[in-house]
CSV table of C-alpha atoms and ligand atoms in Angstrom, one decimal:
chain,number,residue,atom,x,y,z
S,1,MET,CA,-30.2,12.7,-34.2
S,2,SER,CA,-28.4,11.4,-30.8
S,3,GLY,CA,-26.7,8.7,-33.3
S,4,ASP,CA,-24.6,10.9,-35.3
S,5,ARG,CA,-23.6,12.7,-32.2
S,6,THR,CA,-22.4,9.8,-30.9
S,7,ALA,CA,-20.7,8.9,-34.0
S,8,ASP,CA,-18.9,12.2,-34.2
S,9,LEU,CA,-17.9,12.0,-30.5
S,10,VAL,CA,-16.2,8.7,-31.1
S,11,ASN,CA,-14.3,9.9,-34.3
S,12,ARG,CA,-13.1,13.0,-32.3
S,13,ASP,CA,-11.9,10.5,-29.6
S,14,LEU,CA,-10.5,8.4,-32.0
S,15,ARG,CA,-8.3,11.3,-33.3
S,16,HIS,CA,-7.0,12.4,-29.9
S,17,LEU,CA,-7.6,10.4,-27.1
S,18,TRP,CA,-5.5,8.0,-25.1
S,19,HIS,CA,-7.0,6.3,-22.7
S,20,PRO,CA,-5.8,5.0,-19.3
S,21,PHE,CA,-5.0,1.1,-19.6
S,22,THR,CA,-6.3,0.8,-22.8
S,23,GLN,CA,-4.8,-0.5,-25.9
S,24,HIS,CA,-5.8,1.5,-28.8
S,25,SER,CA,-5.5,-0.9,-31.4
S,26,VAL,CA,-8.9,-3.0,-30.5
S,27,TRP,CA,-10.4,0.7,-28.4
S,28,ALA,CA,-12.2,1.2,-31.7
S,29,ASP,CA,-13.6,-2.2,-32.1
S,30,ASP,CA,-14.8,-2.3,-29.0
S,31,GLU,CA,-17.4,0.3,-29.6
S,32,PRO,CA,-16.7,3.2,-27.0
S,33,LEU,CA,-19.6,4.0,-24.8
S,34,VAL,CA,-20.0,7.6,-24.6
S,35,ILE,CA,-21.7,8.6,-21.4
S,36,ASP,CA,-23.6,11.8,-21.1
S,37,ARG,CA,-25.1,12.0,-17.7
S,38,ALA,CA,-25.7,10.0,-14.5
S,39,GLU,CA,-28.4,9.8,-12.0
S,40,GLY,CA,-28.6,7.2,-8.8
S,41,MET,CA,-26.9,3.8,-10.0
S,42,TYR,CA,-27.1,4.7,-13.7
S,43,LEU,CA,-24.7,5.9,-16.5
S,44,TYR,CA,-26.3,7.2,-19.7
S,45,ASP,CA,-25.0,6.8,-23.1
S,46,THR,CA,-25.4,9.5,-26.0
S,47,ASP,CA,-28.2,7.3,-27.3
S,48,GLY,CA,-30.0,7.7,-24.2
S,49,LYS,CA,-29.3,4.0,-23.0
S,50,ALA,CA,-29.1,3.3,-19.3
S,51,TYR,CA,-26.7,0.8,-17.7
S,52,LEU,CA,-26.2,-0.1,-13.9
S,53,ASP,CA,-22.9,0.9,-12.7
S,54,GLY,CA,-21.9,-2.5,-11.3
S,55,VAL,CA,-18.5,-1.1,-10.7
S,56,SER,CA,-18.8,2.0,-8.9
S,57,SER,CA,-17.0,4.2,-12.1
S,58,LEU,CA,-14.1,2.0,-10.9
S,59,TRP,CA,-14.4,1.6,-7.2
S,60,VAL,CA,-15.3,5.1,-6.5
S,61,THR,CA,-19.2,5.8,-6.1
S,62,VAL,CA,-20.9,5.5,-2.6
S,63,HIS,CA,-24.3,7.0,-2.5
S,64,GLY,CA,-24.8,7.4,-6.3
S,65,HIS,CA,-24.3,9.6,-8.9
S,66,ARG,CA,-25.7,12.9,-8.5
S,67,VAL,CA,-26.6,12.9,-4.9
S,68,PRO,CA,-28.5,16.0,-3.9
S,69,GLU,CA,-26.6,16.6,-0.6
S,70,ILE,CA,-23.4,16.3,-2.2
S,71,ASP,CA,-24.4,18.4,-5.2
S,72,ALA,CA,-25.6,21.0,-2.9
S,73,ALA,CA,-22.3,21.0,-0.6
S,74,VAL,CA,-19.8,21.5,-4.0
S,75,ARG,CA,-22.4,24.4,-4.9
S,76,ALA,CA,-22.2,26.0,-1.9
S,77,GLN,CA,-18.1,25.4,-1.7
S,78,LEU,CA,-18.2,26.9,-5.1
S,79,ASP,CA,-20.1,30.5,-4.3
S,80,ARG,CA,-17.9,30.7,-0.9
S,81,LEU,CA,-14.3,29.6,-2.1
S,82,ASP,CA,-13.0,27.6,-5.1
S,83,HIS,CA,-9.7,27.4,-4.4
S,84,ALA,CA,-6.7,28.3,-2.1
S,85,THR,CA,-3.3,27.0,-1.6
S,86,PHE,CA,-2.7,24.7,1.5
S,87,LEU,CA,0.9,25.6,1.5
S,88,GLY,CA,1.2,28.3,4.3
S,89,LEU,CA,-3.1,28.6,4.0
S,90,THR,CA,-5.5,27.0,5.8
S,91,HIS,CA,-9.2,26.6,5.5
S,92,GLU,CA,-12.4,25.3,6.8
S,93,PRO,CA,-13.2,22.2,4.7
S,94,GLY,CA,-9.6,20.7,5.1
S,95,ILE,CA,-10.0,21.4,8.7
S,96,GLU,CA,-13.4,19.8,8.9
S,97,LEU,CA,-12.8,17.1,6.9
S,98,ALA,CA,-9.7,15.9,8.8
S,99,GLU,CA,-11.7,15.8,11.9
S,100,LEU,CA,-14.2,13.8,10.0
S,101,LEU,CA,-12.0,11.2,8.9
S,102,LEU,CA,-10.3,10.8,12.2
S,103,ALA,CA,-13.4,10.2,14.2
S,104,THR,CA,-13.7,7.3,12.1
S,105,ALA,CA,-10.1,6.1,11.8
S,106,PRO,CA,-8.3,3.4,13.6
S,107,ALA,CA,-6.8,4.1,16.8
S,108,GLY,CA,-3.5,6.4,17.0
S,109,LEU,CA,-3.7,7.5,13.6
S,110,ASN,CA,-4.3,11.6,14.5
S,111,ARG,CA,-2.6,13.5,11.4
S,112,VAL,CA,-4.4,13.8,7.9
S,113,PHE,CA,-1.9,15.2,5.0
S,114,TYR,CA,-3.9,15.4,1.5
S,115,ALA,CA,-3.3,14.5,-2.0
S,116,GLY,CA,-5.2,14.2,-5.4
S,117,ASP,CA,-5.4,10.6,-6.2
S,118,GLY,CA,-4.8,7.1,-4.5
S,119,SER,CA,-0.7,7.3,-6.3
S,120,SER,CA,-0.1,10.3,-5.3
S,121,ALA,CA,-1.2,9.5,-1.5
S,122,VAL,CA,1.0,5.9,-1.9
S,123,GLU,CA,3.9,8.3,-3.5
S,124,ALA,CA,3.7,10.5,-0.1
S,125,ALA,CA,3.4,7.9,2.4
S,126,LEU,CA,6.2,6.2,0.9
S,127,LYS,CA,8.4,9.4,1.1
S,128,MET,CA,7.0,10.3,4.7
S,129,ALA,CA,8.0,6.6,5.7
S,130,PHE,CA,11.8,6.8,4.5
S,131,GLN,CA,11.9,10.4,6.1
S,132,ALA,CA,10.6,9.5,9.2
S,133,GLN,CA,13.2,6.5,9.9
S,134,ALA,CA,16.1,9.0,8.4
S,135,GLN,CA,15.2,11.7,10.7
S,136,ARG,CA,15.3,9.2,13.6
S,137,GLY,CA,18.7,8.0,12.5
S,138,GLU,CA,17.7,5.2,10.8
S,139,ASN,CA,19.3,4.2,7.4
S,140,ARG,CA,16.5,2.3,5.6
S,141,PRO,CA,16.4,2.1,2.2
S,142,LEU,CA,14.3,-0.7,1.6
S,143,PHE,CA,10.6,-1.3,0.9
S,144,VAL,CA,8.7,-4.5,1.5
S,145,HIS,CA,5.8,-5.3,-0.6
S,146,VAL,CA,3.4,-8.0,-1.5
S,147,ALA,CA,3.8,-9.9,-4.5
S,148,GLU,CA,0.0,-9.2,-6.7
S,149,GLY,CA,-0.2,-6.1,-4.9
S,150,TYR,CA,-1.3,-2.6,-6.5
S,151,HIS,CA,-0.7,0.9,-5.3
S,152,GLY,CA,-1.0,3.2,-8.1
S,153,ASP,CA,0.8,3.7,-11.3
S,154,THR,CA,3.3,6.6,-10.3
S,155,LEU,CA,6.9,5.7,-9.9
S,156,GLY,CA,6.8,4.7,-6.2
S,157,ALA,CA,3.6,3.2,-6.0
S,158,VAL,CA,4.9,0.6,-8.7
S,159,SER,CA,8.0,-0.1,-7.1
S,160,VAL,CA,5.9,-1.6,-4.3
S,161,GLY,CA,3.4,-3.2,-6.7
S,162,GLY,CA,3.3,-6.6,-7.8
S,163,ILE,CA,1.5,-7.2,-10.9
S,164,GLU,CA,3.9,-8.5,-13.3
S,165,LEU,CA,1.7,-7.4,-16.7
S,166,PHE,CA,1.6,-3.9,-15.1
S,167,HIS,CA,5.0,-3.2,-13.4
S,168,SER,CA,7.5,-5.8,-14.4
S,169,THR,CA,8.6,-2.9,-17.5
S,170,TYR,CA,9.7,-0.6,-15.3
S,171,ARG,CA,11.5,-2.6,-13.1
S,172,PRO,CA,15.1,-0.9,-14.0
S,173,ILE,CA,13.5,2.5,-12.9
S,174,LEU,CA,12.2,1.4,-9.7
S,175,LEU,CA,13.1,1.6,-5.9
S,176,GLU,CA,14.9,-1.3,-4.3
S,177,THR,CA,12.1,-3.4,-3.0
S,178,ARG,CA,11.7,-7.2,-1.5
S,179,ALA,CA,8.1,-9.2,-2.0
S,180,VAL,CA,6.8,-11.3,0.2
S,181,SER,CA,4.3,-14.2,-1.9
S,182,SER,CA,0.7,-13.0,-2.1
S,183,PRO,CA,-1.5,-14.3,0.8
S,184,GLY,CA,-4.3,-14.6,-1.6
S,185,LEU,CA,-2.8,-17.1,-4.0
S,186,LEU,CA,-3.2,-20.4,-2.5
S,187,GLU,CA,-1.1,-23.5,-3.2
S,188,PRO,CA,-3.6,-26.6,-4.0
S,189,GLY,CA,-4.6,-28.0,-0.4
S,190,GLN,CA,-3.5,-24.8,1.6
S,191,THR,CA,-6.3,-22.6,3.6
S,192,ARG,CA,-6.4,-19.2,3.7
S,193,THR,CA,-5.0,-19.5,7.3
S,194,ASP,CA,-2.1,-21.5,6.1
S,195,ARG,CA,-1.5,-19.6,3.6
S,196,ALA,CA,-1.0,-16.1,5.6
S,197,ALA,CA,1.2,-18.4,8.0
S,198,ALA,CA,3.4,-19.3,5.2
S,199,VAL,CA,3.7,-15.7,3.8
S,200,LEU,CA,4.1,-14.3,7.5
S,201,ALA,CA,7.3,-16.8,7.7
S,202,GLU,CA,8.5,-15.7,4.7
S,203,LEU,CA,8.4,-12.1,5.7
S,204,ASP,CA,9.6,-12.6,9.2
S,205,ALA,CA,12.8,-14.7,7.2
S,206,LEU,CA,13.3,-11.5,5.1
S,207,LEU,CA,13.1,-9.2,8.3
S,208,ASP,CA,15.4,-11.5,10.1
S,209,ALA,CA,18.4,-10.9,7.1
S,210,GLU,CA,17.7,-7.0,6.1
S,211,GLY,CA,15.0,-6.1,8.8
S,212,ASP,CA,17.5,-3.0,10.0
S,213,ARG,CA,17.5,-1.7,6.1
S,214,VAL,CA,13.7,-2.0,5.9
S,215,CYS,CA,11.9,1.2,6.1
S,216,ALA,CA,8.4,0.2,5.4
S,217,VAL,CA,5.8,-3.5,4.8
S,218,VAL,CA,3.5,-1.9,2.2
S,219,ILE,CA,0.2,-4.1,2.2
S,220,GLU,CA,-3.4,-4.0,0.6
S,221,PRO,CA,-5.3,-5.3,4.0
S,222,LEU,CA,-7.9,-8.3,3.5
S,223,VAL,CA,-8.1,-7.7,-0.5
S,224,GLN,CA,-5.5,-7.4,-3.1
S,225,ALA,CA,-7.7,-5.6,-5.5
S,226,ALA,CA,-6.3,-4.6,-8.5
S,227,GLY,CA,-4.7,-8.2,-8.4
S,228,GLY,CA,-7.8,-10.1,-9.1
S,229,MET,CA,-9.5,-9.4,-5.9
S,230,LEU,CA,-7.7,-11.4,-4.1
S,231,THR,CA,-8.9,-12.1,-0.8
S,232,HIS,CA,-6.5,-13.6,2.3
S,233,HIS,CA,-7.1,-14.3,6.4
S,234,ALA,CA,-7.6,-11.3,8.5
S,235,SER,CA,-4.1,-12.8,10.5
S,236,PHE,CA,-1.9,-12.0,7.6
S,237,VAL,CA,-2.7,-7.9,8.7
S,238,ARG,CA,-1.7,-9.0,12.0
S,239,GLY,CA,1.2,-10.9,11.3
S,240,VAL,CA,2.5,-8.0,9.6
S,241,ARG,CA,2.1,-5.6,12.3
S,242,ALA,CA,3.8,-7.8,14.5
S,243,ALA,CA,6.6,-8.3,12.2
S,244,CYS,CA,6.7,-4.6,11.8
S,245,ASP,CA,6.7,-3.9,15.6
S,246,ARG,CA,9.9,-6.4,15.6
S,247,SER,CA,12.0,-5.0,13.2
S,248,GLY,CA,11.2,-1.3,13.9
S,249,ALA,CA,9.7,-1.2,9.7
S,250,LEU,CA,6.3,1.0,9.6
S,251,MET,CA,3.6,-0.6,8.3
S,252,VAL,CA,2.0,1.3,5.5
S,253,VAL,CA,-1.5,-0.2,5.0
S,254,ASP,CA,-2.9,1.2,1.4
S,255,GLU,CA,-6.6,1.5,1.9
S,256,VAL,CA,-7.5,3.4,-1.1
S,257,ALA,CA,-9.5,0.6,-2.6
S,258,THR,CA,-10.7,-1.1,0.8
S,259,GLY,CA,-11.3,1.8,2.8
S,260,ILE,CA,-14.6,4.2,3.3
S,261,GLY,CA,-16.9,1.1,3.7
S,262,ARG,CA,-16.3,-1.1,0.8
S,263,THR,CA,-15.4,-4.4,3.0
S,264,GLY,CA,-18.2,-3.6,5.0
S,265,ARG,CA,-16.4,-1.9,7.8
S,266,MET,CA,-15.2,1.8,7.4
S,267,TRP,CA,-11.5,0.6,7.2
S,268,ALA,CA,-10.4,-3.1,6.3
S,269,VAL,CA,-8.0,-3.1,9.3
S,270,GLU,CA,-10.9,-2.9,11.0
S,271,HIS,CA,-11.2,-6.6,10.6
S,272,ALA,CA,-8.5,-7.4,12.0
S,273,GLY,CA,-8.2,-5.1,14.9
S,274,VAL,CA,-4.9,-3.5,14.1
S,275,SER,CA,-3.5,0.2,13.7
S,276,PRO,CA,-1.2,0.8,10.8
S,277,ASP,CA,1.9,3.4,11.3
S,278,LEU,CA,0.4,5.2,7.9
S,279,LEU,CA,-2.8,4.7,6.1
S,280,THR,CA,-3.8,5.9,2.3
S,281,CYS,CA,-7.3,6.6,1.2
S,282,GLY,CA,-8.9,7.9,-1.9
S,283,LYS,CA,-11.3,6.3,-4.5
S,284,GLY,CA,-14.5,6.4,-2.4
S,285,LEU,CA,-13.8,9.7,0.0
S,286,THR,CA,-15.4,12.2,-2.2
S,287,GLY,CA,-18.4,9.5,-2.9
S,288,GLY,CA,-16.8,9.4,-6.3
S,289,TYR,CA,-17.2,12.9,-7.4
S,290,LEU,CA,-14.1,14.2,-7.1
S,291,PRO,CA,-10.1,13.6,-7.0
S,292,LEU,CA,-9.2,13.8,-3.3
S,293,SER,CA,-6.8,11.2,-1.3
S,294,ALA,CA,-5.5,11.5,2.1
S,295,VAL,CA,-2.3,9.9,3.9
S,296,LEU,CA,-3.5,9.4,7.8
S,297,ALA,CA,-0.5,9.3,10.1
S,298,ARG,CA,0.4,8.2,13.7
S,299,GLU,CA,1.4,11.5,16.0
S,300,ASP,CA,4.8,9.8,16.5
S,301,VAL,CA,5.4,9.6,13.0
S,302,TYR,CA,4.4,13.6,12.4
S,303,ALA,CA,6.5,14.2,15.1
S,304,ALA,CA,9.9,12.9,13.4
S,305,PHE,CA,9.7,15.9,11.3
S,306,LEU,CA,9.4,18.8,13.9
S,307,ALA,CA,12.5,21.0,14.1
S,308,ALA,CA,13.9,24.0,13.7
S,309,PRO,CA,13.1,25.3,9.9
S,310,ALA,CA,17.0,25.4,9.1
S,311,ALA,CA,17.4,21.7,10.3
S,312,ALA,CA,15.4,21.2,7.0
S,313,ARG,CA,13.4,18.2,8.7
S,314,THR,CA,10.3,19.3,7.0
S,315,PHE,CA,8.2,17.3,4.7
S,316,PHE,CA,8.9,18.9,1.1
S,317,HIS,CA,6.2,17.3,-0.5
S,318,GLY,CA,2.7,18.9,-1.9
S,319,HIS,CA,0.5,19.5,-4.8
S,320,SER,CA,-1.0,22.6,-6.3
S,321,TYR,CA,-4.3,21.5,-5.4
S,322,THR,CA,-3.5,19.8,-2.4
S,323,ALA,CA,-7.0,20.0,-0.1
S,324,ASN,CA,-9.0,21.6,-2.7
S,325,PRO,CA,-12.1,22.8,-1.2
S,326,LEU,CA,-14.4,21.9,-3.3
S,327,CYS,CA,-13.0,18.0,-3.3
S,328,CYS,CA,-12.7,18.7,0.5
S,329,ALA,CA,-16.6,19.7,0.5
S,330,ALA,CA,-17.6,16.7,-1.8
S,331,ALA,CA,-15.8,14.7,0.8
S,332,ILE,CA,-17.7,16.1,3.7
S,333,ALA,CA,-20.9,16.1,2.3
S,334,ASN,CA,-19.9,12.0,1.4
S,335,LEU,CA,-18.9,11.4,5.0
S,336,ARG,CA,-22.0,13.2,6.7
S,337,LEU,CA,-24.5,11.1,4.4
S,338,MET,CA,-22.4,7.9,4.9
S,339,ALA,CA,-22.8,8.3,9.0
S,340,GLU,CA,-26.5,9.6,8.4
S,341,ARG,CA,-27.5,6.6,6.4
S,342,GLU,CA,-25.5,4.4,8.1
S,343,THR,CA,-24.3,3.5,4.6
S,344,VAL,CA,-21.0,1.1,6.0
S,345,ALA,CA,-23.8,-1.1,7.5
S,346,HIS,CA,-25.5,-1.2,4.5
S,347,ALA,CA,-22.6,-2.0,2.3
S,348,ALA,CA,-22.3,-5.1,4.8
S,349,ARG,CA,-25.7,-6.2,4.2
S,350,VAL,CA,-25.0,-5.5,-0.1
S,351,GLY,CA,-21.9,-8.1,0.3
S,352,GLU,CA,-24.2,-10.6,2.3
S,353,ARG,CA,-26.7,-10.2,-0.3
S,354,ILE,CA,-24.0,-10.6,-3.4
S,355,GLY,CA,-22.8,-14.0,-1.6
S,356,GLU,CA,-26.5,-15.2,-1.6
S,357,LEU,CA,-27.3,-14.2,-5.3
S,358,MET,CA,-23.9,-15.5,-6.8
S,359,LYS,CA,-24.6,-19.0,-5.2
S,360,GLY,CA,-25.9,-20.4,-8.2
S,361,LEU,CA,-22.6,-19.4,-10.0
S,362,GLU,CA,-20.6,-21.1,-7.6
S,363,GLY,CA,-20.8,-24.7,-8.5
S,364,TYR,CA,-20.8,-23.6,-12.4
S,365,ASP,CA,-18.0,-25.6,-14.5
S,366,GLY,CA,-17.0,-22.2,-16.2
S,367,VAL,CA,-16.5,-20.6,-13.0
S,368,ARG,CA,-12.8,-21.5,-11.1
S,369,GLU,CA,-13.8,-19.1,-7.7
S,370,ILE,CA,-16.1,-16.1,-6.5
S,371,ARG,CA,-14.0,-14.3,-3.9
S,372,ARG,CA,-15.3,-11.7,-1.8
S,373,ILE,CA,-15.2,-9.3,1.1
S,374,GLY,CA,-17.9,-6.9,2.0
S,375,THR,CA,-19.1,-5.4,-1.9
S,376,MET,CA,-15.6,-6.1,-3.3
S,377,THR,CA,-16.1,-9.2,-5.4
S,378,GLY,CA,-14.1,-11.2,-7.9
S,379,ILE,CA,-15.7,-14.0,-10.1
S,380,GLU,CA,-12.8,-15.9,-11.8
S,381,VAL,CA,-13.8,-17.5,-14.8
S,382,GLU,CA,-12.2,-20.3,-17.0
S,383,ALA,CA,-10.5,-18.5,-19.8
S,384,VAL,CA,-12.2,-19.5,-23.6
S,385,GLY,CA,-10.1,-17.5,-25.8
S,386,GLU,CA,-8.6,-14.3,-25.4
S,387,ARG,CA,-9.9,-11.8,-23.0
S,388,THR,CA,-12.9,-14.0,-21.5
S,389,GLY,CA,-13.9,-11.5,-19.0
S,390,PHE,CA,-14.2,-8.3,-21.4
S,391,ALA,CA,-16.4,-10.8,-23.0
S,392,VAL,CA,-18.4,-11.5,-20.4
S,393,CYS,CA,-18.6,-7.9,-19.5
S,394,GLN,CA,-19.6,-6.9,-23.1
S,395,ALA,CA,-22.4,-9.5,-22.8
S,396,ALA,CA,-23.5,-7.9,-19.4
S,397,ARG,CA,-23.5,-4.3,-21.2
S,398,LYS,CA,-25.8,-5.3,-24.0
S,399,GLN,CA,-28.3,-6.0,-21.0
S,400,GLY,CA,-27.6,-2.7,-19.4
S,401,VAL,CA,-25.1,-3.5,-16.8
S,402,TRP,CA,-21.8,-2.0,-17.0
S,403,VAL,CA,-19.0,-3.4,-15.3
S,404,ARG,CA,-15.1,-4.0,-16.2
S,405,PRO,CA,-13.1,-7.3,-15.5
S,406,LEU,CA,-9.4,-7.6,-14.1
S,407,GLY,CA,-7.9,-10.3,-16.8
S,408,ASP,CA,-10.3,-13.1,-16.3
S,409,VAL,CA,-12.0,-11.9,-13.4
S,410,VAL,CA,-15.0,-10.3,-13.4
S,411,VAL,CA,-15.3,-7.8,-10.8
S,412,LEU,CA,-18.8,-6.6,-9.2
S,413,MET,CA,-18.2,-3.7,-6.7
S,414,PRO,CA,-21.8,-1.6,-6.8
S,415,PRO,CA,-21.9,1.6,-5.2
S,416,LEU,CA,-22.5,1.0,-1.5
S,417,ALA,CA,-25.8,2.4,-1.4
S,418,ILE,CA,-27.2,0.2,-4.1
S,419,GLY,CA,-30.8,-1.1,-3.2
S,420,ASP,CA,-32.2,-4.6,-3.6
S,421,GLU,CA,-33.6,-4.6,-6.9
S,422,ASP,CA,-30.6,-3.3,-8.7
S,423,LEU,CA,-28.4,-5.6,-6.9
S,424,ALA,CA,-30.6,-8.4,-8.3
S,425,LEU,CA,-30.4,-7.0,-11.4
S,426,LEU,CA,-27.1,-6.7,-11.3
S,427,CYS,CA,-26.0,-9.9,-10.2
S,428,SER,CA,-28.4,-11.8,-12.6
S,429,VAL,CA,-27.4,-10.3,-15.7
S,430,VAL,CA,-23.6,-11.1,-14.6
S,431,ASP,CA,-24.7,-14.9,-13.9
S,432,GLU,CA,-26.3,-15.2,-17.2
S,433,SER,CA,-23.6,-13.5,-18.8
S,434,VAL,CA,-20.7,-15.8,-17.4
S,435,ARG,CA,-22.6,-18.3,-18.9
S,436,ALA,CA,-23.8,-17.1,-21.9
S,437,VAL,CA,-20.1,-16.7,-22.6
S,438,VAL,CA,-18.1,-19.5,-20.8
S,439,ARG,CA,-19.7,-22.6,-21.8
C,501,PLP,C1,-6.7,2.1,-7.2
C,501,PLP,C2,-5.7,2.1,-6.1
C,501,PLP,C3,-4.6,3.0,-6.4
C,501,PLP,C4,-4.7,4.2,-6.8
C,501,PLP,O1,-5.6,5.3,-6.8
C,501,PLP,P1,-5.3,6.0,-8.0
C,501,PLP,O2,-6.9,7.4,-7.8
C,501,PLP,O3,-6.2,5.3,-9.3
C,501,PLP,O4,-4.5,6.8,-8.3
C,501,PLP,C5,-3.4,2.8,-5.3
C,501,PLP,N1,-3.9,1.6,-4.2
C,501,PLP,C6,-4.8,1.2,-4.6
C,501,PLP,C7,-4.9,-0.3,-3.5
C,501,PLP,C8,-5.9,1.0,-5.5
C,501,PLP,O5,-7.0,0.0,-5.5
């Protein structure tokens, strides 16, 4: 009986497992969903029930699940090379993926450093920035970041994070940083352009005072995703570029969430027409198959590490599984399919369609704001009781749609390749669920 199997798996889970971002005092009461298999846009639980994957399995899935071309690429790679270290060796999948990625990258980015998760890419970027500055003779120990920002959960990434709920506990053990306000949190009457200008003025004041100690400014371009899908005007990104140029700080853009087509462009910085010094990507890189991330760097940052071995200017950083060939093979197949199928243009249309389909909810009393850039959508609902966003998602789950909230922001972020019918289902179920929970 599948019901017995489900109960057995849940019991074993409850006995031994500790899930990420999960309060285990309520985990059992929330009726854990045990996923058994997946196909296209759908996840299937151990009782055979289908769920539309409305958040791309936490923002990673691109073409859907079990895509024949990506499956075949990983299988073919398995038959050739499972793994070889990238420390002192190289291999074709690692080389080819770098070429494919850079062919899409903002101007000036010319080097690829691989890591595993988004957090580890951010970690590498922070250390690269600090070391590059130091090796150019600059003493710059300070990082500037943005309130409500999120860059992952390792300590360097948490240092440049700005979500109090997640990050404040760790403040005593973090790097020295300065924060500017979020360009996506508007004061009453403020437009997004006004807000961008106000936060840029803060940044200028900060850099005037301590700019010669600032190593890098770290931002999520266009959308502060985990902060609640807070969107800002592209002029903010342009202003950060200009401020970095004036002060000698490096511009680090974290495109782990926004990159690989999510905003309707390959990279969110394209909306602003600027190039950063360092860019991190992850999440959608392998199409949602395997953990792989990367830092893309300008050649002049890379050049700061070149010297005789004895000079100890090497980037002493790497991982056991850096550039794992199976991960690279999945990423290559993903990027090739994206080019063939014009997935980024499709994603832009999906975004527009989400905008149209959610129009009806925009005027609804229980909705504070709907924010969206490309396919990245946040529906901020009025709190009714303790976990309103979660209650909306539980209601959607009953109707076969899987979404996960950020507090009271219900997130929609379907796989980029989603078709019209599934998208209509996603939007109508979420619309109904919001109305059912927030009256
Ligand atoms: C998710 C995310 C990360 C962290 O990536 P992981 O793969 O979860 O470590 C970093 N930066 C941004 C902007 C993210 O959204």
